[in-house]
Amino acid sequence: MFTKKFLAENYDCAEYLSKYEGGYYHDESFLQLVLPISDITINIEYQHLVIGHAGGDGIEFCFRIYEVGIWAFYPAEGRFQKVAANISQLVDGWSNGTINV
């Protein structure tokens, strides 16, 4: 388990720690879009904080170390794509279909 202080110092995750610590389950897609804090991990190779999954191809939603925003990580390609400015925008965009991966 990571301390909140460590997470806040290294990742742009203040909103996550204050509002989404319990995660977010998207009913329509049957997807745990945002993981609860107890289930987050750090990808050691790429140093990103995994906070959710897109449901296919191993795509992860994450914070990147010392970067802002929410990113999609495509492990098959080893690449990142910024998808939202914050988690609220990710949740809203996923729900209304403007964010897809």
CSV table of N, CA, C and O in Angstrom, one decimal, residues 1-3 7 16-17 20-25 31-43 48-53 60-63:
chain,number,residue,atom,x,y,z
A,1,MET,N,0.8,-1.2,0.0
A,1,MET,CA,0.0,0.0,0.0
A,1,MET,C,0.9,1.2,0.0
A,1,MET,O,1.9,1.3,0.7
A,2,PHE,N,0.5,2.2,-0.8
A,2,PHE,CA,1.2,3.5,-0.9
A,2,PHE,C,0.6,4.5,0.1
A,2,PHE,O,-0.6,4.5,0.3
A,3,THR,N,1.5,5.4,0.6
A,3,THR,CA,1.0,6.4,1.4
A,3,THR,C,0.4,7.5,0.5
A,3,THR,O,0.8,7.7,-0.6
A,7,LEU,N,1.9,9.4,-3.0
A,7,LEU,CA,1.1,9.5,-4.2
A,7,LEU,C,0.9,11.0,-4.6
A,7,LEU,O,1.1,11.3,-5.7
A,16,TYR,N,-8.2,12.3,-7.1
A,16,TYR,CA,-8.4,10.9,-6.8
A,16,TYR,C,-8.4,10.6,-5.3
A,16,TYR,O,-9.3,10.0,-4.8
A,17,LEU,N,-7.5,11.2,-4.6
A,17,LEU,CA,-7.3,11.0,-3.2
A,17,LEU,C,-8.5,11.6,-2.4
A,17,LEU,O,-8.8,11.1,-1.3
A,20,TYR,N,-12.3,10.1,-5.3
A,20,TYR,CA,-12.5,8.8,-6.0
A,20,TYR,C,-11.7,7.7,-5.3
A,20,TYR,O,-11.5,6.7,-5.9
A,21,GLU,N,-11.3,7.9,-4.1
A,21,GLU,CA,-10.5,6.9,-3.3
A,21,GLU,C,-11.3,5.6,-3.2
A,21,GLU,O,-10.6,4.5,-3.2
A,22,GLY,N,-12.6,5.6,-3.3
A,22,GLY,CA,-13.4,4.4,-3.2
A,22,GLY,C,-13.6,3.8,-4.6
A,22,GLY,O,-14.2,2.7,-4.8
A,23,GLY,N,-13.1,4.4,-5.7
A,23,GLY,CA,-13.2,3.9,-7.0
A,23,GLY,C,-14.5,4.4,-7.7
A,23,GLY,O,-15.3,5.2,-7.1
A,24,TYR,N,-14.7,4.0,-8.9
A,24,TYR,CA,-16.0,4.3,-9.6
A,24,TYR,C,-16.3,3.1,-10.5
A,24,TYR,O,-15.5,2.7,-11.4
A,25,TYR,N,-17.5,2.5,-10.3
A,25,TYR,CA,-17.9,1.4,-11.2
A,25,TYR,C,-18.9,2.0,-12.2
A,25,TYR,O,-19.9,2.7,-11.8
A,31,LEU,N,-17.9,-2.2,-15.7
A,31,LEU,CA,-16.5,-1.9,-15.6
A,31,LEU,C,-16.1,-1.1,-14.4
A,31,LEU,O,-16.7,-0.1,-14.2
A,32,GLN,N,-15.1,-1.6,-13.7
A,32,GLN,CA,-14.6,-0.8,-12.6
A,32,GLN,C,-13.6,0.2,-13.2
A,32,GLN,O,-12.4,-0.1,-13.4
A,33,LEU,N,-14.2,1.3,-13.7
A,33,LEU,CA,-13.4,2.3,-14.4
A,33,LEU,C,-12.3,2.9,-13.6
A,33,LEU,O,-11.2,3.0,-14.1
A,34,VAL,N,-12.6,3.2,-12.4
A,34,VAL,CA,-11.6,3.8,-11.5
A,34,VAL,C,-11.5,2.8,-10.3
A,34,VAL,O,-12.5,2.5,-9.6
A,35,LEU,N,-10.3,2.3,-10.0
A,35,LEU,CA,-10.0,1.4,-8.9
A,35,LEU,C,-10.1,2.0,-7.6
A,35,LEU,O,-9.6,3.2,-7.4
A,36,PRO,N,-10.5,1.3,-6.5
A,36,PRO,CA,-10.4,1.8,-5.2
A,36,PRO,C,-8.9,1.9,-4.8
A,36,PRO,O,-8.1,1.2,-5.4
A,37,ILE,N,-8.6,2.8,-3.9
A,37,ILE,CA,-7.2,3.0,-3.6
A,37,ILE,C,-6.5,1.7,-3.1
A,37,ILE,O,-5.3,1.5,-3.3
A,38,SER,N,-7.2,0.8,-2.5
A,38,SER,CA,-6.6,-0.5,-2.1
A,38,SER,C,-6.2,-1.4,-3.2
A,38,SER,O,-5.4,-2.3,-3.0
A,39,ASP,N,-6.6,-1.1,-4.5
A,39,ASP,CA,-6.3,-1.9,-5.6
A,39,ASP,C,-5.4,-1.3,-6.6
A,39,ASP,O,-5.0,-1.9,-7.6
A,40,ILE,N,-4.9,-0.1,-6.4
A,40,ILE,CA,-4.0,0.6,-7.3
A,40,ILE,C,-2.6,-0.1,-7.3
A,40,ILE,O,-2.2,-0.6,-6.3
A,41,THR,N,-1.9,0.1,-8.4
A,41,THR,CA,-0.5,-0.5,-8.5
A,41,THR,C,0.3,0.6,-9.2
A,41,THR,O,-0.2,1.4,-9.9
A,42,ILE,N,1.6,0.4,-9.1
A,42,ILE,CA,2.5,1.2,-9.9
A,42,ILE,C,3.3,0.2,-10.8
A,42,ILE,O,3.8,-0.8,-10.4
A,43,ASN,N,3.2,0.6,-12.1
A,43,ASN,CA,3.9,-0.2,-13.1
A,43,ASN,C,5.4,0.2,-13.0
A,43,ASN,O,5.8,1.3,-13.2
A,48,HIS,N,4.1,4.4,-14.0
A,48,HIS,CA,2.8,5.0,-14.0
A,48,HIS,C,1.9,4.3,-12.9
A,48,HIS,O,2.1,3.1,-12.6
A,49,LEU,N,1.0,5.1,-12.3
A,49,LEU,CA,0.1,4.7,-11.3
A,49,LEU,C,-1.2,4.2,-11.9
A,49,LEU,O,-1.9,5.0,-12.5
A,50,VAL,N,-1.4,2.9,-11.9
A,50,VAL,CA,-2.6,2.3,-12.5
A,50,VAL,C,-3.8,2.5,-11.6
A,50,VAL,O,-3.8,2.0,-10.5
A,51,ILE,N,-4.8,3.3,-12.1
A,51,ILE,CA,-6.0,3.6,-11.3
A,51,ILE,C,-7.2,3.0,-12.0
A,51,ILE,O,-8.3,3.2,-11.4
A,52,GLY,N,-7.1,2.4,-13.1
A,52,GLY,CA,-8.3,1.9,-13.8
A,52,GLY,C,-8.0,1.1,-15.0
A,52,GLY,O,-6.9,1.0,-15.4
A,53,HIS,N,-9.1,0.5,-15.6
A,53,HIS,CA,-8.9,-0.4,-16.8
A,53,HIS,C,-10.0,0.0,-17.8
A,53,HIS,O,-11.1,0.3,-17.4
A,60,GLU,N,-4.8,0.4,-19.6
A,60,GLU,CA,-4.9,0.9,-18.2
A,60,GLU,C,-5.1,2.4,-18.3
A,60,GLU,O,-4.5,3.1,-19.1
A,61,PHE,N,-5.9,2.9,-17.3
A,61,PHE,CA,-6.0,4.3,-17.1
A,61,PHE,C,-5.0,4.6,-15.9
A,61,PHE,O,-4.9,3.8,-14.9
A,62,CYS,N,-4.3,5.7,-16.1
A,62,CYS,CA,-3.2,5.9,-15.1
A,62,CYS,C,-2.8,7.4,-15.0
A,62,CYS,O,-3.2,8.2,-15.8
A,63,PHE,N,-2.1,7.6,-13.9
A,63,PHE,CA,-1.4,8.9,-13.7
A,63,PHE,C,0.1,8.6,-14.1
A,63,PHE,O,0.6,7.5,-13.7
